[in-house]
Amino acid sequence: MSASRSESQPISSNVVSIDTTTPSIARAYDFAIGGKTNYEVDRELIYRMDEAVPEVRQIAISNRMFLIRAARFLAAKVGLDQFLDCGSGLPTAENTHEVVQRLNDEARVVYVDNDPVVLAHGRAILEENEHTRFLDADIFRPEQVLDNAMVREFLDFSRPMGLLQVATLHHHDAEFGMPPVDVMRAYIDALPSGSYVAFTHFINPENEHTETAMRVQEIMRGAGGTGRGYWRTRAEILEMLEGLDLIEPGLVINDDWWPDGPRVGELSSAAHCIAAAVGRKP
């Protein structure tokens, strides 16, 4: 379904210094899942993708639904009580802390992002939650996160924790710094034994849906700002998850990772272009 251009209102520009000339992936994602914290430049990116690939916004929706299922699994089934959510994006319904603290009100969550709008809104919403923190850092420079004093004091790195890299690494490439595989290696190496990683990434399915993936990738590559995206193969994605024992069903498209109920109808082609996995560090 195409988006209505009458939706969403601009953020007040006196909150922080914001670049409104290039799209922000955090704000575009916010618009895709029905949020209001975005600008016309962000909405135009979604419109272009939606016109090229109908129902492309299902990628964003399925990603949010996976995050909810994975966070619930890690808190309820595994029993984790501390989480590091990288590239958390704008606060919306059913954030990580809401999911896990519903199951354990003392569960701790550190959100990490460096988008100025995310920081302004995130800190304002979470300032009264004593078990949640927000860190301004570049998640693609792991040392900024892992060596941060607040992170080290708030989370106990001698006990298992949950690391969320949900829809993050597909916005990064070696041309912008550390290669994605090395970024993930740094995070996984820093995790205590028994920790879990929840992960999603745009995937080139290498089948009849590859054309869909490539069309969206072309649009995002030309968007500038943080709107770029990289569709990688299954082998390339699995390389990022080395060192983890993947929980069944392994690396699958988002909608196939422990869905909440039976499928009604066929998945769109776009739904085959993002994959998810949850893995345990031995």
PDB file of C-alpha atoms in Angstrom:
ATOM      1  CA  MET A   1       0.000   0.000   0.000  1.00  0.00           C
ATOM      2  CA  SER A   2       1.416   3.404  -0.903  1.00  0.00           C
ATOM      3  CA  ALA A   3       1.995   5.940   1.851  1.00  0.00           C
ATOM      4  CA  SER A   4      -0.198   8.981   2.263  1.00  0.00           C
ATOM      5  CA  ARG A   5       1.867  12.159   1.987  1.00  0.00           C
ATOM      6  CA  SER A   6      -0.370  13.958   4.450  1.00  0.00           C
ATOM      7  CA  GLU A   7       0.930  11.844   7.340  1.00  0.00           C
ATOM      8  CA  SER A   8       3.729  12.735   9.768  1.00  0.00           C
ATOM      9  CA  GLN A   9       4.778  16.161  10.928  1.00  0.00           C
ATOM     10  CA  PRO A  10       8.294  17.646  11.101  1.00  0.00           C
ATOM     11  CA  ILE A  11      10.156  17.606  14.369  1.00  0.00           C
ATOM     12  CA  SER A  12      10.689  20.928  16.068  1.00  0.00           C
ATOM     13  CA  SER A  13      14.056  22.066  14.730  1.00  0.00           C
ATOM     14  CA  ASN A  14      14.956  23.924  17.923  1.00  0.00           C
ATOM     15  CA  VAL A  15      15.494  20.678  19.817  1.00  0.00           C
ATOM     16  CA  VAL A  16      18.894  19.859  18.284  1.00  0.00           C
ATOM     17  CA  SER A  17      20.918  20.677  15.175  1.00  0.00           C
ATOM     18  CA  ILE A  18      19.411  18.451  12.481  1.00  0.00           C
ATOM     19  CA  ASP A  19      20.352  17.953   8.836  1.00  0.00           C
ATOM     20  CA  THR A  20      17.062  18.062   6.960  1.00  0.00           C
ATOM     21  CA  THR A  21      18.639  17.945   3.489  1.00  0.00           C
ATOM     22  CA  THR A  22      19.569  14.251   3.465  1.00  0.00           C
ATOM     23  CA  PRO A  23      17.537  11.294   4.746  1.00  0.00           C
ATOM     24  CA  SER A  24      18.204   9.689   8.101  1.00  0.00           C
ATOM     25  CA  ILE A  25      17.609   5.952   8.214  1.00  0.00           C
ATOM     26  CA  ALA A  26      16.307   6.247  11.784  1.00  0.00           C
ATOM     27  CA  ARG A  27      13.685   8.797  10.754  1.00  0.00           C
ATOM     28  CA  ALA A  28      12.805   6.916   7.545  1.00  0.00           C
ATOM     29  CA  TYR A  29      12.334   3.728   9.559  1.00  0.00           C
ATOM     30  CA  ASP A  30      10.174   5.669  12.012  1.00  0.00           C
ATOM     31  CA  PHE A  31       7.921   6.789   9.156  1.00  0.00           C
ATOM     32  CA  ALA A  32       7.800   3.274   7.681  1.00  0.00           C
ATOM     33  CA  ILE A  33       6.331   1.843  10.872  1.00  0.00           C
ATOM     34  CA  GLY A  34       3.850   4.678  11.359  1.00  0.00           C
ATOM     35  CA  GLY A  35       5.820   7.152  13.471  1.00  0.00           C
ATOM     36  CA  LYS A  36       5.654  10.958  13.365  1.00  0.00           C
ATOM     37  CA  THR A  37       9.268  11.920  14.041  1.00  0.00           C
ATOM     38  CA  ASN A  38      10.495  12.441  10.483  1.00  0.00           C
ATOM     39  CA  TYR A  39      10.961  14.976   7.697  1.00  0.00           C
ATOM     40  CA  GLU A  40       9.882  15.163   4.057  1.00  0.00           C
ATOM     41  CA  VAL A  41      13.337  14.041   2.904  1.00  0.00           C
ATOM     42  CA  ASP A  42      12.936  10.872   4.980  1.00  0.00           C
ATOM     43  CA  ARG A  43       9.439  10.237   3.703  1.00  0.00           C
ATOM     44  CA  GLU A  44      10.566  10.730   0.096  1.00  0.00           C
ATOM     45  CA  LEU A  45      13.046   7.869   0.505  1.00  0.00           C
ATOM     46  CA  ILE A  46      10.233   5.560   1.617  1.00  0.00           C
ATOM     47  CA  TYR A  47       7.936   6.790  -1.167  1.00  0.00           C
ATOM     48  CA  ARG A  48      10.586   6.008  -3.792  1.00  0.00           C
ATOM     49  CA  MET A  49      11.154   2.525  -2.420  1.00  0.00           C
ATOM     50  CA  ASP A  50       7.419   1.942  -2.107  1.00  0.00           C
ATOM     51  CA  GLU A  51       6.852   2.957  -5.720  1.00  0.00           C
ATOM     52  CA  ALA A  52       9.657   0.695  -6.966  1.00  0.00           C
ATOM     53  CA  VAL A  53       8.701  -2.256  -4.763  1.00  0.00           C
ATOM     54  CA  PRO A  54       5.117  -2.319  -3.461  1.00  0.00           C
ATOM     55  CA  GLU A  55       4.897  -3.301   0.221  1.00  0.00           C
ATOM     56  CA  VAL A  56       8.593  -2.562   0.803  1.00  0.00           C
ATOM     57  CA  ARG A  57       7.616  -1.059   4.162  1.00  0.00           C
ATOM     58  CA  GLN A  58       6.833  -4.603   5.267  1.00  0.00           C
ATOM     59  CA  ILE A  59      10.605  -4.919   5.717  1.00  0.00           C
ATOM     60  CA  ALA A  60      10.515  -2.331   8.492  1.00  0.00           C
ATOM     61  CA  ILE A  61       7.393  -3.800  10.082  1.00  0.00           C
ATOM     62  CA  SER A  62       8.702  -7.372  10.042  1.00  0.00           C
ATOM     63  CA  ASN A  63      11.950  -6.101  11.524  1.00  0.00           C
ATOM     64  CA  ARG A  64      10.131  -4.520  14.468  1.00  0.00           C
ATOM     65  CA  MET A  65       8.091  -7.672  15.017  1.00  0.00           C
ATOM     66  CA  PHE A  66      11.254  -9.792  15.034  1.00  0.00           C
ATOM     67  CA  LEU A  67      12.835  -7.500  17.618  1.00  0.00           C
ATOM     68  CA  ILE A  68       9.815  -7.938  19.879  1.00  0.00           C
ATOM     69  CA  ARG A  69       9.845 -11.748  19.521  1.00  0.00           C
ATOM     70  CA  ALA A  70      13.606 -11.988  20.025  1.00  0.00           C
ATOM     71  CA  ALA A  71      13.637  -9.698  23.078  1.00  0.00           C
ATOM     72  CA  ARG A  72      10.762 -11.668  24.600  1.00  0.00           C
ATOM     73  CA  PHE A  73      12.613 -14.934  23.948  1.00  0.00           C
ATOM     74  CA  LEU A  74      15.830 -13.674  25.535  1.00  0.00           C
ATOM     75  CA  ALA A  75      14.095 -12.308  28.630  1.00  0.00           C
ATOM     76  CA  ALA A  76      11.470 -15.023  29.174  1.00  0.00           C
ATOM     77  CA  LYS A  77      13.024 -18.235  27.854  1.00  0.00           C
ATOM     78  CA  VAL A  78      16.731 -17.574  28.308  1.00  0.00           C
ATOM     79  CA  GLY A  79      16.329 -15.420  31.428  1.00  0.00           C
ATOM     80  CA  LEU A  80      18.684 -12.597  30.436  1.00  0.00           C
ATOM     81  CA  ASP A  81      18.350  -9.426  32.477  1.00  0.00           C
ATOM     82  CA  GLN A  82      20.744  -7.048  30.707  1.00  0.00           C
ATOM     83  CA  PHE A  83      20.737  -5.869  27.111  1.00  0.00           C
ATOM     84  CA  LEU A  84      22.865  -3.737  24.794  1.00  0.00           C
ATOM     85  CA  ASP A  85      20.694  -2.434  21.930  1.00  0.00           C
ATOM     86  CA  CYS A  86      22.900  -0.998  19.163  1.00  0.00           C
ATOM     87  CA  GLY A  87      21.415   1.399  16.642  1.00  0.00           C
ATOM     88  CA  SER A  88      18.211   1.490  18.621  1.00  0.00           C
ATOM     89  CA  GLY A  89      16.494   4.135  16.496  1.00  0.00           C
ATOM     90  CA  LEU A  90      13.651   6.384  17.523  1.00  0.00           C
ATOM     91  CA  PRO A  91      11.528   5.281  20.483  1.00  0.00           C
ATOM     92  CA  THR A  92       8.238   3.803  19.312  1.00  0.00           C
ATOM     93  CA  ALA A  93       5.724   1.247  20.528  1.00  0.00           C
ATOM     94  CA  GLU A  94       7.219  -1.892  22.052  1.00  0.00           C
ATOM     95  CA  ASN A  95      10.807  -0.810  22.517  1.00  0.00           C
ATOM     96  CA  THR A  96      13.316  -3.310  23.875  1.00  0.00           C
ATOM     97  CA  HIS A  97      13.074  -2.044  27.455  1.00  0.00           C
ATOM     98  CA  GLU A  98       9.277  -2.238  27.392  1.00  0.00           C
ATOM     99  CA  VAL A  99       9.341  -5.848  26.207  1.00  0.00           C
ATOM    100  CA  VAL A 100      11.962  -7.114  28.642  1.00  0.00           C
ATOM    101  CA  GLN A 101      10.892  -5.036  31.645  1.00  0.00           C
ATOM    102  CA  ARG A 102       7.361  -6.336  31.281  1.00  0.00           C
ATOM    103  CA  LEU A 103       8.859  -9.748  32.053  1.00  0.00           C
ATOM    104  CA  ASN A 104      11.472  -8.537  34.554  1.00  0.00           C
ATOM    105  CA  ASP A 105      11.036  -5.019  35.858  1.00  0.00           C
ATOM    106  CA  GLU A 106      14.698  -4.888  36.901  1.00  0.00           C
ATOM    107  CA  ALA A 107      16.086  -5.797  33.481  1.00  0.00           C
ATOM    108  CA  ARG A 108      18.684  -3.270  32.340  1.00  0.00           C
ATOM    109  CA  VAL A 109      18.895  -1.862  28.832  1.00  0.00           C
ATOM    110  CA  VAL A 110      21.509   0.397  27.255  1.00  0.00           C
ATOM    111  CA  TYR A 111      20.431   1.958  23.963  1.00  0.00           C
ATOM    112  CA  VAL A 112      23.143   3.190  21.601  1.00  0.00           C
ATOM    113  CA  ASP A 113      22.670   5.626  18.723  1.00  0.00           C
ATOM    114  CA  ASN A 114      24.215   8.840  17.427  1.00  0.00           C
ATOM    115  CA  ASP A 115      21.368  10.291  15.383  1.00  0.00           C
ATOM    116  CA  PRO A 116      20.618  13.688  17.023  1.00  0.00           C
ATOM    117  CA  VAL A 117      16.846  13.242  16.783  1.00  0.00           C
ATOM    118  CA  VAL A 118      17.044   9.766  18.289  1.00  0.00           C
ATOM    119  CA  LEU A 119      19.145  11.088  21.158  1.00  0.00           C
ATOM    120  CA  ALA A 120      16.832  14.013  21.909  1.00  0.00           C
ATOM    121  CA  HIS A 121      13.639  11.973  21.896  1.00  0.00           C
ATOM    122  CA  GLY A 122      15.153   8.855  23.462  1.00  0.00           C
ATOM    123  CA  ARG A 123      16.619  10.618  26.464  1.00  0.00           C
ATOM    124  CA  ALA A 124      13.434  12.596  27.059  1.00  0.00           C
ATOM    125  CA  ILE A 125      11.282   9.449  27.061  1.00  0.00           C
ATOM    126  CA  LEU A 126      13.649   7.301  29.122  1.00  0.00           C
ATOM    127  CA  GLU A 127      14.882   9.811  31.689  1.00  0.00           C
ATOM    128  CA  GLU A 128      12.498   8.473  34.354  1.00  0.00           C
ATOM    129  CA  ASN A 129      13.347   4.799  33.750  1.00  0.00           C
ATOM    130  CA  GLU A 130      16.108   3.977  36.233  1.00  0.00           C
ATOM    131  CA  HIS A 131      16.960   0.688  34.538  1.00  0.00           C
ATOM    132  CA  THR A 132      17.520   2.193  31.081  1.00  0.00           C
ATOM    133  CA  ARG A 133      20.341   4.321  29.688  1.00  0.00           C
ATOM    134  CA  PHE A 134      21.038   6.027  26.342  1.00  0.00           C
ATOM    135  CA  LEU A 135      24.560   6.337  24.909  1.00  0.00           C
ATOM    136  CA  ASP A 136      25.612   8.739  22.165  1.00  0.00           C
ATOM    137  CA  ALA A 137      28.139   6.684  20.171  1.00  0.00           C
ATOM    138  CA  ASP A 138      28.926   5.343  16.706  1.00  0.00           C
ATOM    139  CA  ILE A 139      28.006   1.652  16.810  1.00  0.00           C
ATOM    140  CA  PHE A 140      30.297   0.996  13.839  1.00  0.00           C
ATOM    141  CA  ARG A 141      33.232   1.949  16.049  1.00  0.00           C
ATOM    142  CA  PRO A 142      32.819  -0.731  18.721  1.00  0.00           C
ATOM    143  CA  GLU A 143      35.410   0.777  21.053  1.00  0.00           C
ATOM    144  CA  GLN A 144      33.171   3.815  21.538  1.00  0.00           C
ATOM    145  CA  VAL A 145      30.519   1.497  22.968  1.00  0.00           C
ATOM    146  CA  LEU A 146      32.477  -1.288  24.626  1.00  0.00           C
ATOM    147  CA  ASP A 147      35.023   0.981  26.343  1.00  0.00           C
ATOM    148  CA  ASN A 148      32.456   3.499  27.545  1.00  0.00           C
ATOM    149  CA  ALA A 149      32.521   3.917  31.338  1.00  0.00           C
ATOM    150  CA  MET A 150      28.726   4.132  31.668  1.00  0.00           C
ATOM    151  CA  VAL A 151      28.231   0.927  29.696  1.00  0.00           C
ATOM    152  CA  ARG A 152      30.830  -0.915  31.757  1.00  0.00           C
ATOM    153  CA  GLU A 153      29.308   0.299  35.028  1.00  0.00           C
ATOM    154  CA  PHE A 154      25.665  -0.223  34.095  1.00  0.00           C
ATOM    155  CA  LEU A 155      26.073  -3.663  32.475  1.00  0.00           C
ATOM    156  CA  ASP A 156      27.939  -6.527  34.135  1.00  0.00           C
ATOM    157  CA  PHE A 157      30.337  -8.008  31.577  1.00  0.00           C
ATOM    158  CA  SER A 158      31.015 -10.967  33.855  1.00  0.00           C
ATOM    159  CA  ARG A 159      27.455 -12.250  33.265  1.00  0.00           C
ATOM    160  CA  PRO A 160      25.559 -13.185  30.082  1.00  0.00           C
ATOM    161  CA  MET A 161      23.756 -10.396  28.263  1.00  0.00           C
ATOM    162  CA  GLY A 162      21.771  -9.843  25.105  1.00  0.00           C
ATOM    163  CA  LEU A 163      23.288  -7.880  22.213  1.00  0.00           C
ATOM    164  CA  LEU A 164      20.834  -6.516  19.660  1.00  0.00           C
ATOM    165  CA  GLN A 165      22.190  -5.620  16.230  1.00  0.00           C
ATOM    166  CA  VAL A 166      18.825  -5.342  14.528  1.00  0.00           C
ATOM    167  CA  ALA A 167      18.888  -3.680  11.088  1.00  0.00           C
ATOM    168  CA  THR A 168      22.258  -2.043  11.711  1.00  0.00           C
ATOM    169  CA  LEU A 169      25.136  -3.627   9.778  1.00  0.00           C
ATOM    170  CA  HIS A 170      23.326  -3.418   6.440  1.00  0.00           C
ATOM    171  CA  HIS A 171      23.789   0.365   6.630  1.00  0.00           C
ATOM    172  CA  HIS A 172      27.563   0.058   6.912  1.00  0.00           C
ATOM    173  CA  ASP A 173      30.400  -0.951   4.618  1.00  0.00           C
ATOM    174  CA  ALA A 174      34.198  -1.093   4.764  1.00  0.00           C
ATOM    175  CA  GLU A 175      34.445   2.098   2.693  1.00  0.00           C
ATOM    176  CA  PHE A 176      33.182   3.990   5.756  1.00  0.00           C
ATOM    177  CA  GLY A 177      35.591   2.439   8.270  1.00  0.00           C
ATOM    178  CA  MET A 178      35.915  -0.935   9.939  1.00  0.00           C
ATOM    179  CA  PRO A 179      34.540  -3.793   7.779  1.00  0.00           C
ATOM    180  CA  PRO A 180      31.147  -5.102   8.994  1.00  0.00           C
ATOM    181  CA  VAL A 181      32.612  -8.538   9.796  1.00  0.00           C
ATOM    182  CA  ASP A 182      35.225  -6.903  12.048  1.00  0.00           C
ATOM    183  CA  VAL A 183      32.582  -4.748  13.719  1.00  0.00           C
ATOM    184  CA  MET A 184      30.603  -7.831  14.690  1.00  0.00           C
ATOM    185  CA  ARG A 185      33.758  -9.705  15.708  1.00  0.00           C
ATOM    186  CA  ALA A 186      34.634  -6.940  18.174  1.00  0.00           C
ATOM    187  CA  TYR A 187      31.199  -7.087  19.793  1.00  0.00           C
ATOM    188  CA  ILE A 188      31.022 -10.880  19.907  1.00  0.00           C
ATOM    189  CA  ASP A 189      34.536 -11.153  21.362  1.00  0.00           C
ATOM    190  CA  ALA A 190      33.562  -8.732  24.143  1.00  0.00           C
ATOM    191  CA  LEU A 191      30.456 -10.687  25.184  1.00  0.00           C
ATOM    192  CA  PRO A 192      30.654 -13.045  28.172  1.00  0.00           C
ATOM    193  CA  SER A 193      30.088 -16.752  27.565  1.00  0.00           C
ATOM    194  CA  GLY A 194      26.387 -17.594  27.550  1.00  0.00           C
ATOM    195  CA  SER A 195      25.414 -14.277  25.936  1.00  0.00           C
ATOM    196  CA  TYR A 196      23.060 -14.058  22.970  1.00  0.00           C
ATOM    197  CA  VAL A 197      22.998 -11.950  19.823  1.00  0.00           C
ATOM    198  CA  ALA A 198      19.786 -10.975  18.003  1.00  0.00           C
ATOM    199  CA  PHE A 199      20.607  -9.925  14.453  1.00  0.00           C
ATOM    200  CA  THR A 200      18.868  -8.857  11.239  1.00  0.00           C
ATOM    201  CA  HIS A 201      20.315  -7.813   7.896  1.00  0.00           C
ATOM    202  CA  PHE A 202      19.108  -7.081   4.367  1.00  0.00           C
ATOM    203  CA  ILE A 203      19.688 -10.258   2.361  1.00  0.00           C
ATOM    204  CA  ASN A 204      20.205 -10.923  -1.318  1.00  0.00           C
ATOM    205  CA  PRO A 205      18.134 -14.132  -1.444  1.00  0.00           C
ATOM    206  CA  GLU A 206      19.914 -15.257  -4.631  1.00  0.00           C
ATOM    207  CA  ASN A 207      16.646 -16.413  -6.165  1.00  0.00           C
ATOM    208  CA  GLU A 208      13.627 -14.908  -7.906  1.00  0.00           C
ATOM    209  CA  HIS A 209      13.482 -12.174  -5.240  1.00  0.00           C
ATOM    210  CA  THR A 210      16.999 -10.862  -5.945  1.00  0.00           C
ATOM    211  CA  GLU A 211      15.618  -8.334  -8.439  1.00  0.00           C
ATOM    212  CA  THR A 212      13.509  -6.828  -5.651  1.00  0.00           C
ATOM    213  CA  ALA A 213      16.520  -6.560  -3.369  1.00  0.00           C
ATOM    214  CA  MET A 214      18.638  -4.908  -6.045  1.00  0.00           C
ATOM    215  CA  ARG A 215      15.955  -2.351  -6.933  1.00  0.00           C
ATOM    216  CA  VAL A 216      15.652  -1.203  -3.325  1.00  0.00           C
ATOM    217  CA  GLN A 217      19.434  -1.226  -2.882  1.00  0.00           C
ATOM    218  CA  GLU A 218      19.853   1.068  -5.890  1.00  0.00           C
ATOM    219  CA  ILE A 219      17.383   3.569  -4.442  1.00  0.00           C
ATOM    220  CA  MET A 220      19.040   3.533  -1.019  1.00  0.00           C
ATOM    221  CA  ARG A 221      22.547   3.825  -2.473  1.00  0.00           C
ATOM    222  CA  GLY A 222      21.490   7.035  -4.192  1.00  0.00           C
ATOM    223  CA  ALA A 223      19.764   8.503  -1.153  1.00  0.00           C
ATOM    224  CA  GLY A 224      22.860   9.876   0.577  1.00  0.00           C
ATOM    225  CA  GLY A 225      23.019  10.516   4.294  1.00  0.00           C
ATOM    226  CA  THR A 226      22.441   7.445   6.441  1.00  0.00           C
ATOM    227  CA  GLY A 227      19.881   6.096   3.975  1.00  0.00           C
ATOM    228  CA  ARG A 228      22.295   3.766   2.201  1.00  0.00           C
ATOM    229  CA  GLY A 229      21.784   0.015   2.378  1.00  0.00           C
ATOM    230  CA  TYR A 230      23.736  -3.094   1.412  1.00  0.00           C
ATOM    231  CA  TRP A 231      22.022  -6.355   0.499  1.00  0.00           C
ATOM    232  CA  ARG A 232      24.454  -9.182   1.291  1.00  0.00           C
ATOM    233  CA  THR A 233      24.356 -12.882   0.549  1.00  0.00           C
ATOM    234  CA  ARG A 234      23.612 -15.592   3.073  1.00  0.00           C
ATOM    235  CA  ALA A 235      27.307 -16.545   3.166  1.00  0.00           C
ATOM    236  CA  GLU A 236      28.348 -12.936   3.838  1.00  0.00           C
ATOM    237  CA  ILE A 237      25.826 -12.585   6.655  1.00  0.00           C
ATOM    238  CA  LEU A 238      26.809 -15.876   8.273  1.00  0.00           C
ATOM    239  CA  GLU A 239      30.422 -14.701   8.282  1.00  0.00           C
ATOM    240  CA  MET A 240      29.346 -11.855  10.591  1.00  0.00           C
ATOM    241  CA  LEU A 241      27.863 -14.400  13.010  1.00  0.00           C
ATOM    242  CA  GLU A 242      30.918 -16.646  13.320  1.00  0.00           C
ATOM    243  CA  GLY A 243      31.557 -17.728  16.889  1.00  0.00           C
ATOM    244  CA  LEU A 244      27.857 -18.073  17.683  1.00  0.00           C
ATOM    245  CA  ASP A 245      25.716 -21.191  17.909  1.00  0.00           C
ATOM    246  CA  LEU A 246      22.582 -20.206  16.014  1.00  0.00           C
ATOM    247  CA  ILE A 247      19.279 -21.079  17.653  1.00  0.00           C
ATOM    248  CA  GLU A 248      16.857 -23.027  15.461  1.00  0.00           C
ATOM    249  CA  PRO A 249      15.715 -22.267  12.808  1.00  0.00           C
ATOM    250  CA  GLY A 250      19.053 -20.544  12.149  1.00  0.00           C
ATOM    251  CA  LEU A 251      19.366 -17.702   9.640  1.00  0.00           C
ATOM    252  CA  VAL A 252      15.966 -17.319   7.965  1.00  0.00           C
ATOM    253  CA  ILE A 253      13.835 -14.505   6.588  1.00  0.00           C
ATOM    254  CA  ASN A 254      12.439 -12.417   9.436  1.00  0.00           C
ATOM    255  CA  ASP A 255       8.901 -13.710   9.189  1.00  0.00           C
ATOM    256  CA  ASP A 256      10.090 -17.311   9.577  1.00  0.00           C
ATOM    257  CA  TRP A 257      11.933 -16.753  12.877  1.00  0.00           C
ATOM    258  CA  TRP A 258       9.438 -18.185  15.386  1.00  0.00           C
ATOM    259  CA  PRO A 259       6.330 -16.333  14.161  1.00  0.00           C
ATOM    260  CA  ASP A 260       3.577 -15.671  16.681  1.00  0.00           C
ATOM    261  CA  GLY A 261       0.970 -17.559  14.697  1.00  0.00           C
ATOM    262  CA  PRO A 262       0.127 -19.280  11.428  1.00  0.00           C
ATOM    263  CA  ARG A 263       0.756 -17.403   8.199  1.00  0.00           C
ATOM    264  CA  VAL A 264      -2.276 -15.980   6.468  1.00  0.00           C
ATOM    265  CA  GLY A 265      -1.608 -15.327   2.791  1.00  0.00           C
ATOM    266  CA  GLU A 266       1.610 -15.161   0.802  1.00  0.00           C
ATOM    267  CA  LEU A 267       4.593 -13.087   1.811  1.00  0.00           C
ATOM    268  CA  SER A 268       5.519 -10.168  -0.431  1.00  0.00           C
ATOM    269  CA  SER A 269       8.743 -10.302  -2.414  1.00  0.00           C
ATOM    270  CA  ALA A 270      10.175  -7.607  -0.128  1.00  0.00           C
ATOM    271  CA  ALA A 271       9.654  -9.868   2.900  1.00  0.00           C
ATOM    272  CA  HIS A 272      12.175 -12.286   1.391  1.00  0.00           C
ATOM    273  CA  CYS A 273      14.843  -9.587   1.404  1.00  0.00           C
ATOM    274  CA  ILE A 274      15.634  -9.316   5.122  1.00  0.00           C
ATOM    275  CA  ALA A 275      16.915 -12.156   7.299  1.00  0.00           C
ATOM    276  CA  ALA A 276      17.155 -12.764  11.030  1.00  0.00           C
ATOM    277  CA  ALA A 277      19.015 -14.985  13.459  1.00  0.00           C
ATOM    278  CA  VAL A 278      19.594 -15.383  17.175  1.00  0.00           C
ATOM    279  CA  GLY A 279      22.837 -16.959  18.320  1.00  0.00           C
ATOM    280  CA  ARG A 280      24.446 -17.976  21.601  1.00  0.00           C
ATOM    281  CA  LYS A 281      28.097 -17.421  22.418  1.00  0.00           C
ATOM    282  CA  PRO A 282      29.496 -20.690  23.883  1.00  0.00           C
TER     283      PRO A 282
END
